[in-house]
């Protein structure tokens, strides 16, 4: 049966499609890798508050090799949204009957990503007639993804080609679903980045152990991003199933 | 201003940190306790040597209801907010929209021949897109039938004849109302559902929250889920409930107070004399909209009202738990309910609170009474009571969508108190409302284009539903005012947003 949702590794701009067992982009110094983890964003996790937010200079990463840099960087045009973008705006509820069990339906759901935004909101995230968006990074305000628990929300964004979301804060179910599906990488900004970026700006996100750095090449400004926090081990493993296998909660899938 | 009549000063409970609205850090709790002990040593002349909590292993911090439920489900004696634990699930609910995806993931990860962890703990309730010609919506119900047959799922409330819901003896309707009516909600348990309003079941004193398909696929195979213990915000509601006020007004009041992200990742615990006076359906309305404040779950201490309801519907044993007196709460809010007034949430946010009477100049185009939030038996009884008291005709199309088959039957069979033996259906007909339609989620979330009462034009609608973000009921420029059944009925009579006191005295 075709995989209905991609595993986490596809969300990252890795040149290789195989999952790398040694790939661990986030290792917050204060993060203890125990047999438990959570989907809580770092704004709530107290341990990550104490984590160092000193972002190493971009040049320092070149010594790590181009392979890891490719896996920890997102680059592209950004699409800017404000506060309380709910799941019905991300993917209208009547599109919920589509479930991406095959590529055709995945394309369909991707083409409808953010189609629930008011008509006055321009430009559109996906142009009419297109399947993919030209924006690979979404910048948003507070409470991104509030509303429904339907996974169609992160799925449609990923299907449309979005790689990462930088929001001020998230609604919990959306954040959890993003981590569980691996469709988009949910990152949190420290300041109101959505007020300082404009749709169409070229941005780069570099992820580091202790957080990340968002560079807006159009304005020249840089912004720190919060460390991923307790969701780290789950994302590292490649989602909840991979994580559960890693800690011995479930066996590997048996072939039918 | 509404806020001036509320004696709600958010104050934090004594042992928590003043500024940090997060949960207390474990290290800080033990430090606090050590300080207490050293003070008492000076006062008491003879005292056993003080040992730290870690050496005895028997000193327990007080826990909230949610902490206790999760601790028990994780087979631990103690948890604190922030702990990440694997929790045993008592009931997993899914419906037509998310069920196919959840089972798909289950098979992908556990194998095509895999079996669910317990076919009696899964409840499959088609309810979202049922009475439609949309082929993909119909396909979803068929897919669920296949999965349930293959897995021997005990509780599948199937529907095959879409032309007449009454021809389907198993079909129930809206999942959250059906779960309660069928006895699947029990104090002390962990209930998960692939729907954000799963938090409704917290009214029964259990942990209930919504999850996505991937998490649900995981639960299907293991019966467990990875959860982070949430801190609890306590809302104490005291005072006699005015006759024109309903639980919907209470929750809209609270959401307006704390905002749509005010309870993000937290538990909302409701207690107080007003809560104790509420029926189960009113308690369900209250917990239903916890997610609209960003809450992880809502919870109400179970009492005789709860036990009476539950024991009439299931013989499965349960164990109620209650917050300890010395439990730590992240925040405390107090409301004097006797001073509250009917409120609405104006477009386009559930926290855009306003007094109903201050919106009386807002002309409306239609009224919608239905959904898990406002489509239960008592919701219709309330609307009918007001319409009967007014003795007038509605001025705008008034759509009635009973949540379940049982609610539909009650609307047609039960006499409304004080209405000379008339049923809701009779009163609705006399007032000129639309005929109550087939039970389902209906137009609460828009749905396929042919969904009954869908907002297909940019109209103004007063609705007893739970969300009013742009496009929620269909048209992106539709304006939705969230309201109680009383307020919705009153508004239908005037054609404007109307405080129910105009007709109820």
XYZ file of C-alpha atoms in Angstrom:
761
model
C 0.000 0.000 0.000
C 1.367 3.382 -0.931
C 2.578 5.392 1.981
C -0.068 7.919 2.812
C 2.272 10.333 4.508
C 5.965 10.840 3.960
C 8.427 10.141 6.689
C 10.234 13.035 8.218
C 13.372 12.835 6.113
C 11.534 14.121 3.051
C 10.710 17.374 4.772
C 14.366 18.290 4.830
C 16.169 19.446 1.717
C 18.473 16.486 1.799
C 20.025 15.596 -1.503
C 19.860 11.936 -0.607
C 16.502 10.247 -0.242
C 17.698 7.551 2.104
C 17.347 8.149 5.802
C 20.640 8.598 7.531
C 20.759 6.999 10.977
C 23.488 9.355 12.082
C 21.586 12.451 11.087
C 20.825 14.374 14.256
C 20.537 18.078 13.522
C 19.323 19.234 16.925
C 21.013 18.422 20.124
C 20.240 21.152 22.578
C 22.933 21.146 25.270
C 20.337 20.949 28.004
C 18.227 18.302 26.341
C 18.443 14.986 28.098
C 17.779 12.089 25.799
C 15.709 9.791 27.935
C 13.076 7.320 27.019
C 10.500 10.043 26.842
C 9.938 13.082 24.768
C 7.108 15.337 23.915
C 5.719 17.512 21.200
C 5.861 20.675 23.205
C 7.416 23.662 21.478
C 10.331 25.198 23.245
C 8.393 28.240 24.356
C 6.731 26.053 26.963
C 9.646 23.748 27.705
C 11.529 25.218 30.618
C 14.697 23.276 29.935
C 15.107 24.934 26.576
C 14.714 28.343 28.138
C 17.983 27.720 29.879
C 19.581 26.486 26.675
C 22.169 28.687 25.133
C 20.852 30.826 22.336
C 24.220 31.875 21.064
C 24.085 31.089 17.393
C 27.407 30.205 15.866
C 28.396 32.331 12.902
C 27.422 30.964 9.548
C 31.025 30.415 8.544
C 31.626 28.007 11.409
C 29.236 25.482 9.946
C 31.266 25.007 6.793
C 33.679 22.828 8.735
C 30.916 20.333 9.399
C 30.816 19.372 5.782
C 28.398 20.256 3.049
C 26.253 17.200 3.689
C 25.076 18.192 7.161
C 24.714 21.797 6.109
C 22.344 20.753 3.346
C 20.239 18.945 5.891
C 20.047 21.795 8.317
C 19.245 24.618 5.960
C 16.072 25.764 4.322
C 16.176 28.386 1.614
C 13.532 29.987 -0.494
C 10.803 32.557 -0.712
C 8.711 33.208 2.347
C 4.947 33.591 2.627
C 3.868 35.832 5.477
C 0.765 35.366 7.620
C -0.442 37.005 10.796
C -2.082 35.645 13.957
C -4.577 32.876 14.566
C -4.467 31.277 11.141
C -6.798 28.376 11.823
C -6.844 24.989 10.123
C -9.904 25.837 8.034
C -7.938 28.651 6.427
C -4.980 26.352 5.884
C -7.197 23.722 4.280
C -10.975 24.312 4.001
C -12.943 21.627 5.771
C -14.690 20.453 2.617
C -11.280 19.353 1.305
C -10.910 17.006 4.272
C -12.319 14.109 2.261
C -9.133 14.044 0.260
C -6.550 11.915 1.916
C -3.167 11.741 0.256
C -2.988 7.988 -0.219
C -1.818 8.494 -3.750
C 0.120 11.157 -5.555
C -2.883 12.492 -7.419
C -4.813 13.233 -4.231
C -1.667 14.538 -2.604
C -1.300 16.991 -5.483
C -4.911 17.975 -5.065
C -4.605 18.666 -1.392
C -1.369 20.578 -1.991
C -2.981 22.749 -4.614
C -5.563 23.763 -2.008
C -3.066 24.740 0.666
C -4.038 28.017 2.329
C -6.953 28.376 -0.076
C -9.135 29.169 2.917
C -7.513 32.556 3.383
C -9.848 35.464 2.601
C -9.955 36.353 -1.097
C -8.533 39.747 -0.233
C -5.317 38.096 0.912
C -2.865 38.391 -1.931
C -0.811 36.885 -3.369
C -2.205 33.353 -3.116
C -0.005 30.682 -1.591
C -0.663 28.415 -4.564
C -1.592 30.144 -7.812
C -4.814 28.917 -9.418
C -4.041 26.021 -11.705
C -0.793 25.221 -9.959
C -0.063 22.236 -7.743
C 2.944 23.573 -5.885
C 3.637 26.815 -4.139
C 6.642 28.944 -4.976
C 7.020 29.703 -1.275
C 8.930 27.109 0.710
C 8.913 28.887 4.053
C 5.890 30.192 5.912
C 6.305 32.997 8.424
C 3.413 33.440 10.822
C 2.321 35.167 13.993
C 0.733 33.684 17.085
C -1.312 30.545 17.531
C -0.570 29.179 14.066
C -2.711 26.217 13.132
C -5.428 26.692 15.748
C -8.695 24.863 15.321
C -9.062 21.325 14.077
C -6.959 18.266 14.824
C -7.048 17.224 11.185
C -3.584 16.381 9.871
C -4.619 17.731 6.490
C -3.301 21.067 7.728
C 0.421 20.248 7.910
C 0.028 17.683 5.115
C -1.295 20.155 2.567
C 1.497 22.609 3.330
C 4.090 19.907 2.826
C 2.381 18.636 -0.290
C 2.467 22.150 -1.734
C 6.200 22.275 -1.206
C 6.521 24.150 2.062
C 9.481 22.957 4.070
C 9.348 24.928 7.272
C 7.106 27.209 9.264
C 8.467 29.957 11.474
C 5.683 31.048 13.791
C 5.700 33.122 16.919
C 3.648 30.420 18.681
C 1.679 27.337 17.687
C -1.599 25.731 18.559
C -0.683 22.436 20.174
C -2.443 19.958 17.938
C -1.015 21.487 14.769
C 2.495 21.496 16.229
C 2.120 17.903 17.305
C 0.813 16.859 13.903
C 3.673 18.636 12.141
C 6.154 16.698 14.237
C 4.278 13.424 13.873
C 3.937 13.642 10.083
C 7.236 15.341 9.344
C 5.515 17.362 6.642
C 6.778 20.766 7.696
C 9.377 21.722 10.207
C 7.738 23.791 12.986
C 10.069 26.483 14.292
C 9.432 29.310 16.704
C 10.759 32.808 16.454
C 11.701 34.958 19.404
C 10.296 38.184 18.047
C 7.430 39.056 15.749
C 9.179 38.115 12.541
C 5.857 38.210 10.664
C 5.828 41.998 11.054
C 9.279 42.379 9.550
C 9.060 40.066 6.567
C 7.048 40.480 3.407
C 5.712 37.699 1.215
C 8.263 37.077 -1.509
C 11.322 37.914 0.571
C 14.163 35.461 0.116
C 15.075 33.804 3.373
C 17.445 31.178 4.667
C 16.954 29.174 7.833
C 19.968 27.538 9.376
C 19.381 25.116 12.185
C 21.908 24.610 14.903
C 22.074 22.640 18.104
C 20.975 25.508 20.246
C 18.396 27.022 17.977
C 18.304 28.461 14.531
C 18.904 31.553 12.518
C 16.556 33.106 10.011
C 18.183 35.416 7.512
C 16.017 37.643 5.360
C 18.197 38.370 2.338
C 15.763 40.954 1.035
C 15.898 43.125 4.163
C 19.304 41.987 5.357
C 18.015 41.243 8.867
C 18.663 38.160 10.928
C 16.488 36.595 13.611
C 17.191 33.937 16.198
C 14.911 30.941 16.304
C 14.167 28.925 19.406
C 15.627 25.493 19.951
C 13.252 22.706 19.092
C 13.106 21.560 22.705
C 11.532 18.322 23.846
C 10.241 17.474 20.378
C 13.861 17.056 19.307
C 14.279 13.332 19.922
C 11.047 12.544 18.110
C 12.014 14.656 15.113
C 15.534 13.252 15.223
C 14.205 9.734 15.066
C 11.928 10.582 12.166
C 8.494 10.792 13.772
C 6.561 9.035 16.506
C 6.752 5.547 14.959
C 10.464 5.691 14.365
C 10.959 7.089 17.830
C 8.846 4.354 19.406
C 10.873 1.711 17.562
C 14.072 3.348 18.680
C 13.084 3.197 22.339
C 11.711 -0.288 21.975
C 8.022 0.473 22.334
C 7.079 -1.178 19.045
C 8.756 -3.594 16.657
C 9.543 -2.793 13.027
C 6.635 -3.215 10.600
C 6.094 -6.726 9.338
C 5.804 -7.247 5.631
C 2.324 -8.372 4.608
C -18.436 46.500 30.025
C -18.767 42.851 30.719
C -15.444 42.585 32.457
C -16.466 44.959 35.215
C -19.203 42.708 36.484
C -16.919 39.761 36.857
C -15.049 39.451 40.066
C -12.338 37.552 38.314
C -8.903 38.535 39.322
C -6.544 35.931 38.039
C -4.440 35.124 41.020
C -1.997 32.318 41.179
C -2.184 29.703 43.821
C 0.158 30.169 46.712
C 2.826 27.665 45.889
C 3.335 28.570 42.252
C 5.674 31.140 40.865
C 4.178 34.602 40.519
C 5.087 35.499 36.967
C 5.559 32.164 35.328
C 2.268 30.849 34.109
C 3.921 27.563 33.274
C 4.027 24.593 35.511
C 6.228 24.549 38.633
C 9.680 23.120 38.092
C 10.184 19.900 40.051
C 13.393 21.184 41.606
C 11.609 24.241 42.868
C 8.871 22.182 44.458
C 11.307 20.188 46.540
C 13.208 23.303 47.543
C 9.961 24.840 48.694
C 9.146 21.831 50.780
C 12.571 21.706 52.384
C 12.211 25.306 53.426
C 8.892 24.540 55.029
C 10.357 21.729 57.032
C 13.268 23.762 58.315
C 10.892 26.432 59.572
C 8.755 23.961 61.449
C 11.787 22.383 63.091
C 12.293 25.551 65.070
C 8.758 25.488 66.399
C 8.389 21.855 67.314
C 10.589 20.700 70.140
C 10.646 16.999 69.372
C 10.686 15.949 65.763
C 11.834 12.972 63.767
C 14.857 13.643 61.532
C 13.721 15.162 58.250
C 14.495 13.081 55.200
C 14.336 14.408 51.667
C 11.514 13.201 49.490
C 13.878 11.341 47.203
C 15.251 9.112 49.989
C 11.912 8.064 51.405
C 10.209 7.743 48.038
C 6.925 8.033 49.840
C 6.346 11.749 50.030
C 3.755 12.696 47.437
C 3.078 16.097 45.985
C -0.574 16.911 45.589
C -1.811 16.286 42.061
C -4.588 17.784 40.007
C -7.314 15.611 38.508
C -5.594 15.519 35.137
C -2.241 14.629 36.693
C -3.866 11.795 38.628
C -5.659 10.410 35.601
C -2.494 10.452 33.524
C -0.379 9.022 36.335
C -2.728 6.103 36.711
C -2.855 5.580 32.943
C 0.928 5.584 32.829
C 1.085 3.206 35.783
C 3.006 5.712 37.859
C 2.293 6.842 41.366
C 3.177 10.433 40.658
C 3.559 12.784 37.749
C 4.194 16.499 37.526
C 3.474 18.880 34.661
C 6.209 18.593 32.076
C 6.685 14.858 32.474
C 6.651 12.961 29.186
C 4.930 9.653 29.687
C 3.520 6.719 27.750
C -0.136 6.538 28.634
C -2.575 3.632 28.259
C -5.651 4.588 26.267
C -9.113 3.445 27.374
C -11.088 4.557 24.331
C -10.050 5.713 20.854
C -12.728 7.400 18.765
C -12.581 8.192 15.086
C -15.070 9.254 12.422
C -15.576 9.231 8.663
C -13.178 12.050 7.819
C -10.110 10.928 9.765
C -10.752 7.220 10.202
C -9.507 6.166 6.752
C -6.290 8.089 7.205
C -5.708 6.752 10.712
C -6.258 3.146 9.681
C -4.107 3.695 6.613
C -1.212 4.784 8.774
C -1.853 1.898 11.163
C -1.503 -0.581 8.318
C 1.490 1.121 6.805
C 3.361 1.025 10.108
C 2.196 -2.248 11.644
C 1.640 -4.250 8.485
C -1.312 -5.070 6.242
C -2.244 -8.015 8.445
C -1.855 -6.166 11.724
C -4.662 -6.228 14.244
C -5.777 -3.329 16.408
C -4.745 -3.417 20.033
C -8.290 -3.970 21.327
C -11.334 -4.092 19.039
C -13.630 -3.217 21.952
C -11.855 0.000 22.839
C -12.253 1.639 19.452
C -15.431 3.517 18.604
C -16.017 4.466 14.970
C -18.711 7.101 14.498
C -19.483 8.430 11.006
C -20.796 11.954 11.494
C -19.024 14.659 9.534
C -19.978 14.427 5.838
C -22.834 11.987 5.718
C -25.894 13.341 3.966
C -24.169 14.454 0.797
C -23.712 13.218 -2.731
C -19.990 13.929 -2.525
C -18.511 10.641 -3.619
C -15.343 10.937 -1.647
C -17.314 11.572 1.528
C -19.437 8.511 0.838
C -16.304 6.553 0.042
C -14.943 7.304 3.513
C -17.876 5.627 5.248
C -17.446 2.574 3.005
C -13.746 2.433 3.824
C -14.496 2.520 7.538
C -17.017 -0.276 7.132
C -14.329 -2.433 5.558
C -11.809 -1.698 8.299
C -14.335 -2.377 11.040
C -15.374 -5.630 9.458
C -11.799 -6.790 9.037
C -10.783 -5.797 12.549
C -13.979 -6.909 14.266
C -14.498 -3.475 15.731
C -17.319 -3.788 18.218
C -18.641 -0.225 18.062
C -19.241 0.973 14.510
C -22.275 3.198 14.221
C -22.798 2.546 10.551
C -25.034 4.202 8.012
C -25.869 2.695 4.643
C -29.151 4.322 3.644
C -28.294 8.000 3.195
C -31.800 8.800 2.074
C -33.386 8.135 5.447
C -31.276 8.249 8.577
C -34.025 6.507 10.508
C -33.584 3.432 8.363
C -30.154 2.932 9.931
C -30.559 1.458 13.417
C -26.863 1.694 14.225
C -26.287 5.237 13.043
C -25.876 7.783 15.831
C -24.612 11.118 14.554
C -22.203 13.628 16.059
C -19.374 11.648 17.623
C -18.933 13.598 20.873
C -22.602 13.470 21.737
C -22.862 9.835 20.687
C -19.883 8.851 22.848
C -21.665 10.236 25.893
C -25.065 8.853 25.010
C -23.690 5.382 24.353
C -21.867 5.197 27.672
C -18.313 5.480 26.353
C -17.446 8.421 28.626
C -16.437 7.415 32.131
C -14.700 9.214 34.993
C -10.985 8.618 35.428
C -10.377 7.254 31.933
C -8.247 8.384 28.982
C -10.238 9.016 25.815
C -8.638 10.145 22.574
C -10.369 11.086 19.358
C -9.389 12.230 15.881
C -11.337 15.411 16.386
C -10.472 18.621 18.199
C -13.710 18.625 20.208
C -12.896 15.316 21.855
C -12.239 17.495 24.881
C -16.040 17.504 25.360
C -15.759 14.236 27.294
C -13.768 15.959 30.029
C -17.193 16.848 31.405
C -17.231 13.302 32.759
C -14.088 13.787 34.812
C -11.799 12.039 32.394
C -8.802 13.034 30.275
C -10.033 13.560 26.737
C -8.234 15.294 23.900
C -8.011 15.438 20.117
C -5.193 13.884 18.080
C -4.202 13.619 14.432
C -4.229 10.583 12.148
C -0.612 9.658 12.770
C -1.036 9.593 16.531
C -4.307 7.702 16.076
C -2.589 5.148 13.860
C -0.067 4.673 16.629
C -2.767 4.184 19.247
C -4.603 1.708 17.026
C -1.568 -0.529 17.072
C -0.342 -0.064 20.614
C -3.131 1.274 22.789
C -0.658 3.857 24.059
C 0.277 7.442 23.377
C 3.176 9.704 24.313
C 1.892 12.678 26.247
C 3.340 15.573 28.146
C 1.541 16.189 31.423
C -0.142 19.591 31.163
C -0.358 22.148 33.950
C -3.889 22.970 35.098
C -5.665 26.300 35.014
C -8.524 26.350 37.469
C -11.800 28.156 36.752
C -14.068 28.397 39.782
C -17.593 29.413 38.893
C -19.856 30.218 41.795
C -23.270 31.741 42.156
C -26.722 30.910 40.977
C -27.051 30.549 37.233
C -29.469 33.196 35.938
C -32.440 31.741 34.090
C -31.391 33.357 30.814
C -27.805 32.149 30.936
C -26.419 28.885 29.606
C -23.120 27.011 29.684
C -22.358 28.438 26.228
C -22.383 31.920 27.730
C -19.998 30.758 30.449
C -17.415 29.322 28.073
C -17.634 32.279 25.685
C -17.114 34.512 28.702
C -14.003 32.579 29.693
C -12.530 32.399 26.197
C -13.126 36.114 25.806
C -11.231 36.576 29.039
C -8.154 34.484 28.292
C -8.090 34.568 24.454
C -7.886 31.787 21.866
C -4.397 30.896 23.055
C -4.975 31.522 26.746
C -4.969 27.864 27.690
C -2.543 26.505 25.091
C -1.064 23.202 26.261
C -2.918 23.467 29.550
C -5.817 21.740 31.268
C -8.887 23.813 32.009
C -10.473 22.539 35.217
C -13.954 23.847 36.006
C -15.403 23.679 39.517
C -17.583 25.653 41.867
C -21.215 25.733 42.904
C -22.420 26.767 39.462
C -20.669 23.837 37.836
C -22.240 21.504 40.368
C -25.656 22.782 39.351
C -25.129 22.102 35.650
C -26.574 19.083 33.864
C -24.249 16.726 31.989
C -25.173 18.253 28.633
C -24.380 21.733 29.895
C -21.068 20.481 31.280
C -20.340 18.987 27.853
C -20.972 22.350 26.213
C -18.509 23.936 28.620
C -15.711 21.423 28.015
C -16.446 21.292 24.285
C -14.931 24.698 23.620
C -11.793 24.240 25.721
C -9.941 23.697 22.441
C -11.062 27.138 21.298
C -8.937 28.580 24.091
C -6.035 26.392 22.955
C -6.566 24.023 25.871
C -5.254 20.475 25.839
C -8.196 19.126 27.802
C -11.052 20.279 29.969
C -12.142 18.536 33.141
C -15.001 18.727 35.650
C -14.990 16.824 38.962
C -17.514 13.999 38.699
C -20.403 13.941 41.157
C -23.846 12.413 41.582
C -25.015 14.032 38.361
C -22.149 12.370 36.508
C -22.568 8.974 38.117
C -26.292 8.993 37.483
C -25.781 9.717 33.795
C -22.959 7.219 33.323
C -24.456 4.358 35.289
C -27.621 4.601 33.235
C -25.642 3.957 30.107
C -22.840 1.541 30.895
C -21.952 -1.134 33.369
C -18.216 -0.777 32.837
C -16.689 0.045 36.225
C -14.854 3.318 36.647
C -12.870 5.164 39.288
C -13.403 8.863 39.788
C -10.451 11.012 40.854
C -10.302 14.536 42.226
C -7.680 17.241 42.560
C -5.820 17.179 45.866
C -6.243 20.120 48.177
C -2.527 20.880 47.916
C -2.258 20.447 44.157
C -0.520 23.183 42.195
C -2.437 25.158 39.630
C -0.920 27.343 36.943
C -3.644 29.947 37.308
C -6.855 30.558 39.191
C -9.851 32.405 37.831
C -13.025 33.088 39.784
C -16.346 34.117 38.348
C -19.510 35.265 40.053
C -21.923 33.765 37.588
C -24.927 35.593 38.992
C -23.519 38.786 37.536
C -22.874 37.499 34.024
C -24.899 38.391 30.961
C -25.544 36.579 27.674
C -22.612 37.004 25.325
C -21.709 36.274 21.732
C -18.428 35.788 19.921
C -18.405 38.172 16.994
C -16.730 37.388 13.702
C -14.103 36.125 13.184
C -12.774 34.665 16.420
C -14.202 32.691 19.355
C -12.561 35.190 21.709
C -14.145 38.249 20.088
C -16.581 38.509 22.968
C -19.380 41.045 23.218
C -22.569 41.367 25.218
C -25.514 40.138 23.202
C -27.464 43.249 24.105
C -24.728 45.460 22.704
C -25.060 43.774 19.323
C -28.764 44.412 18.901
C -28.233 46.546 15.836
C -26.539 43.718 13.962
C -28.937 42.522 11.297
C -28.732 38.802 10.638
C -29.695 36.573 7.734
C -30.103 33.204 9.379
C -29.845 31.182 12.572
C -28.240 27.740 12.966
C -28.917 25.537 15.967
C -26.867 22.329 15.986
C -23.424 20.698 16.438
C -21.719 18.993 19.370
C -21.676 22.387 21.064
C -25.285 23.422 20.696
C -27.285 20.613 19.095
C -28.046 18.400 22.069
C -31.492 17.669 23.502
C -31.295 20.376 26.144
C -30.090 22.915 23.594
C -33.226 22.350 21.529
C -35.403 22.338 24.640
C -33.999 25.724 25.574
C -34.560 27.204 22.127
C -38.088 25.817 22.045
C -38.817 27.163 25.523
C -37.870 30.667 24.453
C -39.821 30.475 21.208
C -42.866 29.264 23.064
C -42.588 32.026 25.657
C -42.372 34.595 22.864
C -45.283 33.169 20.904
C -44.010 34.719 17.695
C -42.668 33.660 14.323
C -39.008 33.708 13.385
C -37.986 36.461 11.008
C -35.078 34.642 9.374
C -34.479 31.081 8.148
C -33.781 29.025 11.264
C -31.962 25.752 10.672
C -32.192 22.950 13.202
C -29.666 20.110 13.108
C -30.049 17.604 15.967
C -26.672 16.145 16.874
C -27.769 12.500 17.043
C -30.699 10.201 16.251
C -31.581 10.256 19.934
C -31.658 14.042 20.001
C -33.842 14.050 16.910
C -36.247 11.659 18.610
C -36.299 13.767 21.773
C -37.113 16.841 19.708
C -40.174 15.045 18.375
C -41.195 13.136 21.488
C -40.340 15.003 24.668
C -42.738 17.663 25.981
C -41.077 20.987 26.681
C -41.608 21.980 30.350
C -44.109 24.777 30.730
C -45.285 24.578 27.123
C -48.645 22.898 27.586
C -47.324 19.502 26.624
C -45.966 20.618 23.257
C -42.823 19.041 21.892
C -39.848 20.965 20.538
C -40.821 19.971 17.024
C -44.297 21.389 17.397
C -43.013 24.639 18.823
C -40.411 24.943 16.075
C -43.041 24.361 13.425
C -45.400 26.906 14.903
C -42.598 29.449 15.038
C -41.777 28.909 11.390
C -38.400 27.229 11.791
C -37.081 24.791 9.214
C -37.921 21.166 9.849
C -35.266 19.484 12.025
C -32.927 17.725 9.615
C -30.909 14.494 9.595
C -28.464 14.368 12.501
C -24.782 14.992 11.723
C -22.130 17.676 12.104
C -23.901 19.468 9.309
C -22.805 22.938 8.367
C -20.819 23.662 11.541
C -17.698 23.206 9.449
C -19.145 24.021 6.059
C -18.779 20.643 4.432
C -19.353 19.582 0.825
C -21.238 22.093 -1.296
C -24.587 20.339 -0.900
C -24.514 20.289 2.909
C -27.775 21.412 4.501
C -27.622 24.971 5.881
C -24.137 25.592 4.532
C -23.254 29.280 4.235
C -22.931 29.605 0.478
C -23.267 33.375 0.405
C -21.661 36.122 2.492
C -24.479 36.153 5.050
C -24.637 36.899 8.760
C -25.462 33.853 10.866
C -26.049 33.439 14.603
C -24.962 29.922 15.437
C -24.764 27.611 18.439
C -21.572 26.074 16.997
C -17.977 26.387 18.175
C -15.814 28.271 15.668
C -16.289 31.363 13.579
C -12.967 31.834 11.803
C -13.288 33.071 8.184
C -14.968 30.497 6.000
C -15.857 28.177 8.853
C -19.409 27.477 7.715
C -18.661 27.748 4.014
C -18.436 31.192 2.493
C -15.250 33.077 3.309
C -17.064 36.350 3.814
C -19.751 34.775 5.946
C -20.113 36.421 9.369
C -20.732 34.026 12.212
C -21.838 35.086 15.694
C -21.369 32.248 18.169
C -24.132 32.171 20.760
C -26.144 30.110 23.209
C -29.357 28.391 22.090
C -31.368 31.027 23.967
C -29.558 33.858 22.208
C -29.867 32.090 18.857
C -33.620 31.629 19.287
C -34.112 35.225 20.431
C -32.119 36.464 17.443
C -34.244 34.390 15.077
C -37.344 36.150 16.384
C -36.061 39.660 15.799
C -33.797 39.248 12.810
C -31.022 40.893 14.816
C -28.527 39.669 17.394
C -30.733 39.661 20.500
C -30.307 39.184 24.223
C -32.653 36.369 25.311
C -33.957 38.473 28.199
C -36.135 40.196 25.594
C -38.273 37.070 25.707
C -37.399 35.301 28.941
C -38.336 36.793 32.258
